[in-house]
mmCIF file of N, CA and C in Angstrom:
data_model
loop_
_atom_site.group_PDB
_atom_site.id
_atom_site.type_symbol
_atom_site.label_atom_id
_atom_site.label_comp_id
_atom_site.label_asym_id
_atom_site.label_seq_id
_atom_site.Cartn_x
_atom_site.Cartn_y
_atom_site.Cartn_z
ATOM 1 N N UNK R 12 107.057 118.486 67.476
ATOM 2 C CA UNK R 12 107.536 119.472 68.423
ATOM 3 C C UNK R 12 107.514 118.920 69.849
ATOM 4 N N UNK R 13 106.412 118.247 70.208
ATOM 5 C CA UNK R 13 106.316 117.667 71.549
ATOM 6 C C UNK R 13 107.383 116.600 71.738
ATOM 7 N N UNK R 14 107.708 115.910 70.653
ATOM 8 C CA UNK R 14 108.743 114.870 70.728
ATOM 9 C C UNK R 14 110.108 115.488 71.003
ATOM 10 N N UNK R 15 110.389 116.651 70.416
ATOM 11 C CA UNK R 15 111.648 117.342 70.676
ATOM 12 C C UNK R 15 111.759 117.721 72.145
ATOM 13 N N UNK R 16 110.682 118.223 72.719
ATOM 14 C CA UNK R 16 110.672 118.577 74.131
ATOM 15 C C UNK R 16 110.880 117.371 75.018
ATOM 16 N N UNK R 17 110.281 116.268 74.626
ATOM 17 C CA UNK R 17 110.435 115.024 75.380
ATOM 18 C C UNK R 17 111.877 114.528 75.310
ATOM 19 N N UNK R 18 112.472 114.627 74.120
ATOM 20 C CA UNK R 18 113.860 114.208 73.941
ATOM 21 C C UNK R 18 114.791 115.088 74.769
ATOM 22 N N UNK R 19 114.557 116.381 74.747
ATOM 23 C CA UNK R 19 115.363 117.313 75.530
ATOM 24 C C UNK R 19 115.210 117.032 77.022
ATOM 25 N N UNK R 20 113.997 116.774 77.447
ATOM 26 C CA UNK R 20 113.743 116.454 78.850
ATOM 27 C C UNK R 20 114.519 115.188 79.253
ATOM 28 N N UNK R 21 114.533 114.195 78.376
ATOM 29 C CA UNK R 21 115.254 112.954 78.659
ATOM 30 C C UNK R 21 116.759 113.214 78.748
ATOM 31 N N UNK R 22 117.269 114.054 77.868
ATOM 32 C CA UNK R 22 118.695 114.392 77.909
ATOM 33 C C UNK R 22 119.050 115.104 79.209
ATOM 34 N N UNK R 23 118.192 115.994 79.660
ATOM 35 C CA UNK R 23 118.439 116.701 80.912
ATOM 36 C C UNK R 23 118.384 115.723 82.087
ATOM 37 N N UNK R 24 117.429 114.807 82.067
ATOM 38 C CA UNK R 24 117.343 113.794 83.127
ATOM 39 C C UNK R 24 118.581 112.915 83.125
ATOM 40 N N UNK R 25 119.054 112.522 81.946
ATOM 41 C CA UNK R 25 120.282 111.729 81.842
ATOM 42 C C UNK R 25 121.465 112.505 82.406
ATOM 43 N N UNK R 26 121.525 113.783 82.065
ATOM 44 C CA UNK R 26 122.600 114.646 82.551
ATOM 45 C C UNK R 26 122.595 114.688 84.081
ATOM 46 N N UNK R 27 121.437 114.924 84.655
ATOM 47 C CA UNK R 27 121.332 114.988 86.128
ATOM 48 C C UNK R 27 121.735 113.673 86.773
ATOM 49 N N UNK R 28 121.292 112.562 86.196
ATOM 50 C CA UNK R 28 121.614 111.234 86.742
ATOM 51 C C UNK R 28 123.124 110.998 86.708
ATOM 52 N N UNK R 29 123.745 111.355 85.609
ATOM 53 C CA UNK R 29 125.185 111.145 85.477
ATOM 54 C C UNK R 29 125.955 112.053 86.430
ATOM 55 N N UNK R 30 125.512 113.283 86.590
ATOM 56 C CA UNK R 30 126.166 114.202 87.535
ATOM 57 C C UNK R 30 126.078 113.637 88.954
ATOM 58 N N UNK R 31 124.929 113.098 89.325
ATOM 59 C CA UNK R 31 124.786 112.512 90.665
ATOM 60 C C UNK R 31 125.713 111.310 90.843
ATOM 61 N N UNK R 32 125.841 110.489 89.807
ATOM 62 C CA UNK R 32 126.765 109.355 89.864
ATOM 63 C C UNK R 32 128.204 109.856 90.026
ATOM 64 N N UNK R 33 128.542 110.875 89.254
ATOM 65 C CA UNK R 33 129.881 111.459 89.329
ATOM 66 C C UNK R 33 130.160 111.961 90.749
ATOM 67 N N UNK R 34 129.217 112.691 91.313
ATOM 68 C CA UNK R 34 129.409 113.246 92.654
ATOM 69 C C UNK R 34 129.541 112.156 93.711
ATOM 70 N N UNK R 35 128.767 111.080 93.571
ATOM 71 C CA UNK R 35 128.848 109.979 94.531
ATOM 72 C C UNK R 35 130.218 109.307 94.468
ATOM 73 N N UNK R 36 130.722 109.080 93.274
ATOM 74 C CA UNK R 36 132.034 108.455 93.128
ATOM 75 C C UNK R 36 133.117 109.403 93.623
ATOM 76 N N UNK R 37 132.976 110.680 93.346
ATOM 77 C CA UNK R 37 133.951 111.663 93.805
ATOM 78 C C UNK R 37 134.010 111.687 95.336
ATOM 79 N N UNK R 38 132.850 111.600 95.975
ATOM 80 C CA UNK R 38 132.815 111.556 97.447
ATOM 81 C C UNK R 38 133.482 110.290 97.967
ATOM 82 N N UNK R 39 133.265 109.178 97.279
ATOM 83 C CA UNK R 39 133.878 107.918 97.683
ATOM 84 C C UNK R 39 135.404 108.012 97.565
ATOM 85 N N UNK R 40 135.875 108.618 96.501
ATOM 86 C CA UNK R 40 137.319 108.817 96.316
ATOM 87 C C UNK R 40 137.860 109.720 97.422
ATOM 88 N N UNK R 41 137.155 110.806 97.699
ATOM 89 C CA UNK R 41 137.579 111.725 98.761
ATOM 90 C C UNK R 41 137.675 111.015 100.105
ATOM 91 N N UNK R 42 136.679 110.183 100.410
ATOM 92 C CA UNK R 42 136.679 109.460 101.684
ATOM 93 C C UNK R 42 137.846 108.475 101.756
ATOM 94 N N UNK R 43 138.103 107.799 100.644
ATOM 95 C CA UNK R 43 139.206 106.838 100.604
ATOM 96 C C UNK R 43 140.533 107.563 100.804
ATOM 97 N N UNK R 44 140.700 108.673 100.132
ATOM 98 C CA UNK R 44 141.933 109.452 100.309
ATOM 99 C C UNK R 44 142.041 110.001 101.731
ATOM 100 N N UNK R 45 140.945 110.507 102.256
ATOM 101 C CA UNK R 45 140.957 111.080 103.609
ATOM 102 C C UNK R 45 141.332 110.032 104.651
ATOM 103 N N UNK R 46 140.910 108.799 104.428
ATOM 104 C CA UNK R 46 141.220 107.740 105.391
ATOM 105 C C UNK R 46 142.709 107.390 105.399
ATOM 106 N N UNK R 47 143.438 107.921 104.424
ATOM 107 C CA UNK R 47 144.889 107.695 104.356
ATOM 108 C C UNK R 47 145.657 109.013 104.377
ATOM 109 N N UNK R 48 145.039 110.009 104.971
ATOM 110 C CA UNK R 48 145.703 111.294 105.107
ATOM 111 C C UNK R 48 145.958 111.989 103.771
ATOM 112 N N UNK R 49 145.172 111.654 102.764
ATOM 113 C CA UNK R 49 145.323 112.278 101.454
ATOM 114 C C UNK R 49 146.449 111.692 100.624
ATOM 115 N N UNK R 50 147.030 110.596 101.105
ATOM 116 C CA UNK R 50 148.198 110.012 100.438
ATOM 117 C C UNK R 50 147.843 108.656 99.824
ATOM 118 N N UNK R 51 147.700 108.611 98.523
ATOM 119 C CA UNK R 51 147.368 107.357 97.840
ATOM 120 C C UNK R 51 148.467 106.317 98.019
ATOM 121 N N UNK R 52 149.692 106.774 98.220
ATOM 122 C CA UNK R 52 150.807 105.835 98.400
ATOM 123 C C UNK R 52 150.711 105.073 99.717
ATOM 124 N N UNK R 53 149.899 105.560 100.660
ATOM 125 C CA UNK R 53 149.726 104.886 101.943
ATOM 126 C C UNK R 53 148.668 103.781 101.865
ATOM 127 N N UNK R 54 148.022 103.637 100.722
ATOM 128 C CA UNK R 54 146.962 102.634 100.563
ATOM 129 C C UNK R 54 147.545 101.255 100.313
ATOM 130 N N UNK R 55 146.781 100.245 100.724
ATOM 131 C CA UNK R 55 147.155 98.871 100.395
ATOM 132 C C UNK R 55 146.952 98.675 98.894
ATOM 133 N N UNK R 56 147.450 97.595 98.365
ATOM 134 C CA UNK R 56 147.294 97.320 96.931
ATOM 135 C C UNK R 56 145.812 97.223 96.551
ATOM 136 N N UNK R 57 145.017 96.577 97.397
ATOM 137 C CA UNK R 57 143.582 96.444 97.121
ATOM 138 C C UNK R 57 142.904 97.813 97.125
ATOM 139 N N UNK R 58 143.270 98.648 98.086
ATOM 140 C CA UNK R 58 142.693 99.990 98.159
ATOM 141 C C UNK R 58 143.135 100.843 96.967
ATOM 142 N N UNK R 59 144.371 100.682 96.580
ATOM 143 C CA UNK R 59 144.887 101.430 95.443
ATOM 144 C C UNK R 59 144.173 101.010 94.153
ATOM 145 N N UNK R 60 143.924 99.717 94.001
ATOM 146 C CA UNK R 60 143.161 99.233 92.848
ATOM 147 C C UNK R 60 141.755 99.821 92.846
ATOM 148 N N UNK R 61 141.135 99.828 94.018
ATOM 149 C CA UNK R 61 139.796 100.408 94.138
ATOM 150 C C UNK R 61 139.824 101.896 93.784
ATOM 151 N N UNK R 62 140.813 102.598 94.320
ATOM 152 C CA UNK R 62 140.971 104.025 94.043
ATOM 153 C C UNK R 62 141.111 104.271 92.535
ATOM 154 N N UNK R 63 141.950 103.503 91.894
ATOM 155 C CA UNK R 63 142.169 103.674 90.450
ATOM 156 C C UNK R 63 140.908 103.343 89.650
ATOM 157 N N UNK R 64 140.197 102.290 90.056
ATOM 158 C CA UNK R 64 138.952 101.932 89.390
ATOM 159 C C UNK R 64 137.906 103.025 89.528
ATOM 160 N N UNK R 65 137.799 103.580 90.726
ATOM 161 C CA UNK R 65 136.859 104.680 90.956
ATOM 162 C C UNK R 65 137.251 105.906 90.137
ATOM 163 N N UNK R 66 138.540 106.177 90.071
ATOM 164 C CA UNK R 66 139.012 107.334 89.303
ATOM 165 C C UNK R 66 138.687 107.162 87.820
ATOM 166 N N UNK R 67 138.834 105.941 87.299
ATOM 167 C CA UNK R 67 138.483 105.687 85.897
ATOM 168 C C UNK R 67 136.994 105.893 85.665
ATOM 169 N N UNK R 68 136.182 105.374 86.590
ATOM 170 C CA UNK R 68 134.731 105.557 86.469
ATOM 171 C C UNK R 68 134.370 107.034 86.494
ATOM 172 N N UNK R 69 134.997 107.762 87.401
ATOM 173 C CA UNK R 69 134.734 109.199 87.511
ATOM 174 C C UNK R 69 135.133 109.912 86.226
ATOM 175 N N UNK R 70 136.285 109.547 85.665
ATOM 176 C CA UNK R 70 136.730 110.153 84.407
ATOM 177 C C UNK R 70 135.754 109.862 83.272
ATOM 178 N N UNK R 71 135.272 108.614 83.214
ATOM 179 C CA UNK R 71 134.297 108.243 82.177
ATOM 180 C C UNK R 71 133.009 109.048 82.319
ATOM 181 N N UNK R 72 132.551 109.187 83.552
ATOM 182 C CA UNK R 72 131.337 109.971 83.800
ATOM 183 C C UNK R 72 131.556 111.437 83.445
ATOM 184 N N UNK R 73 132.735 111.956 83.765
ATOM 185 C CA UNK R 73 133.050 113.340 83.434
ATOM 186 C C UNK R 73 132.984 113.548 81.922
ATOM 187 N N UNK R 74 133.514 112.596 81.167
ATOM 188 C CA UNK R 74 133.461 112.693 79.711
ATOM 189 C C UNK R 74 132.018 112.658 79.209
ATOM 190 N N UNK R 75 131.197 111.805 79.812
ATOM 191 C CA UNK R 75 129.778 111.756 79.441
ATOM 192 C C UNK R 75 129.092 113.090 79.735
ATOM 193 N N UNK R 76 129.417 113.672 80.876
ATOM 194 C CA UNK R 76 128.840 114.966 81.250
ATOM 195 C C UNK R 76 129.194 116.009 80.199
ATOM 196 N N UNK R 77 130.451 116.060 79.813
ATOM 197 C CA UNK R 77 130.884 117.058 78.826
ATOM 198 C C UNK R 77 130.192 116.840 77.477
ATOM 199 N N UNK R 78 130.046 115.583 77.055
ATOM 200 C CA UNK R 78 129.378 115.304 75.783
ATOM 201 C C UNK R 78 127.916 115.730 75.836
ATOM 202 N N UNK R 79 127.241 115.433 76.948
ATOM 203 C CA UNK R 79 125.854 115.847 77.084
ATOM 204 C C UNK R 79 125.722 117.365 77.140
ATOM 205 N N UNK R 80 126.662 118.017 77.807
ATOM 206 C CA UNK R 80 126.630 119.483 77.847
ATOM 207 C C UNK R 80 126.735 120.050 76.437
ATOM 208 N N UNK R 81 127.626 119.499 75.642
ATOM 209 C CA UNK R 81 127.778 119.976 74.270
ATOM 210 C C UNK R 81 126.489 119.742 73.476
ATOM 211 N N UNK R 82 125.879 118.585 73.655
ATOM 212 C CA UNK R 82 124.620 118.280 72.964
ATOM 213 C C UNK R 82 123.532 119.246 73.398
ATOM 214 N N UNK R 83 123.422 119.453 74.718
ATOM 215 C CA UNK R 83 122.375 120.346 75.230
ATOM 216 C C UNK R 83 122.622 121.788 74.785
ATOM 217 N N UNK R 84 123.846 122.219 74.797
ATOM 218 C CA UNK R 84 124.160 123.589 74.361
ATOM 219 C C UNK R 84 123.891 123.747 72.866
ATOM 220 N N UNK R 85 124.206 122.724 72.113
ATOM 221 C CA UNK R 85 123.941 122.755 70.671
ATOM 222 C C UNK R 85 122.427 122.826 70.410
ATOM 223 N N UNK R 86 121.663 122.015 71.147
ATOM 224 C CA UNK R 86 120.205 122.026 71.010
ATOM 225 C C UNK R 86 119.631 123.379 71.400
ATOM 226 N N UNK R 87 120.188 123.959 72.453
ATOM 227 C CA UNK R 87 119.689 125.243 72.952
ATOM 228 C C UNK R 87 119.939 126.376 71.960
ATOM 229 N N UNK R 88 121.046 126.276 71.239
ATOM 230 C CA UNK R 88 121.375 127.343 70.286
ATOM 231 C C UNK R 88 120.521 127.251 69.019
ATOM 232 N N UNK R 89 119.832 126.108 68.857
ATOM 233 C CA UNK R 89 118.917 125.953 67.727
ATOM 234 C C UNK R 89 119.624 125.611 66.428
ATOM 235 N N UNK R 90 120.874 125.200 66.521
ATOM 236 C CA UNK R 90 121.624 124.846 65.301
ATOM 237 C C UNK R 90 121.315 123.445 64.859
#
């Protein structure tokens, strides 16, 4: 039983860590877009590559968040 609580605690910590990573990347994307008036087409090729790379990372983190949410919700329901 204590092991289940420890596992759940670790999952919640992982969830929080990933959410913080997601938010940091999202802020970086926002700043990059803001520096070009919100227009990705105004970016240099290097900036556009960076923007796309950040967007992929953010998407990957978002998917991880959703998977962890499903796991945590499943655990919470006791199924």
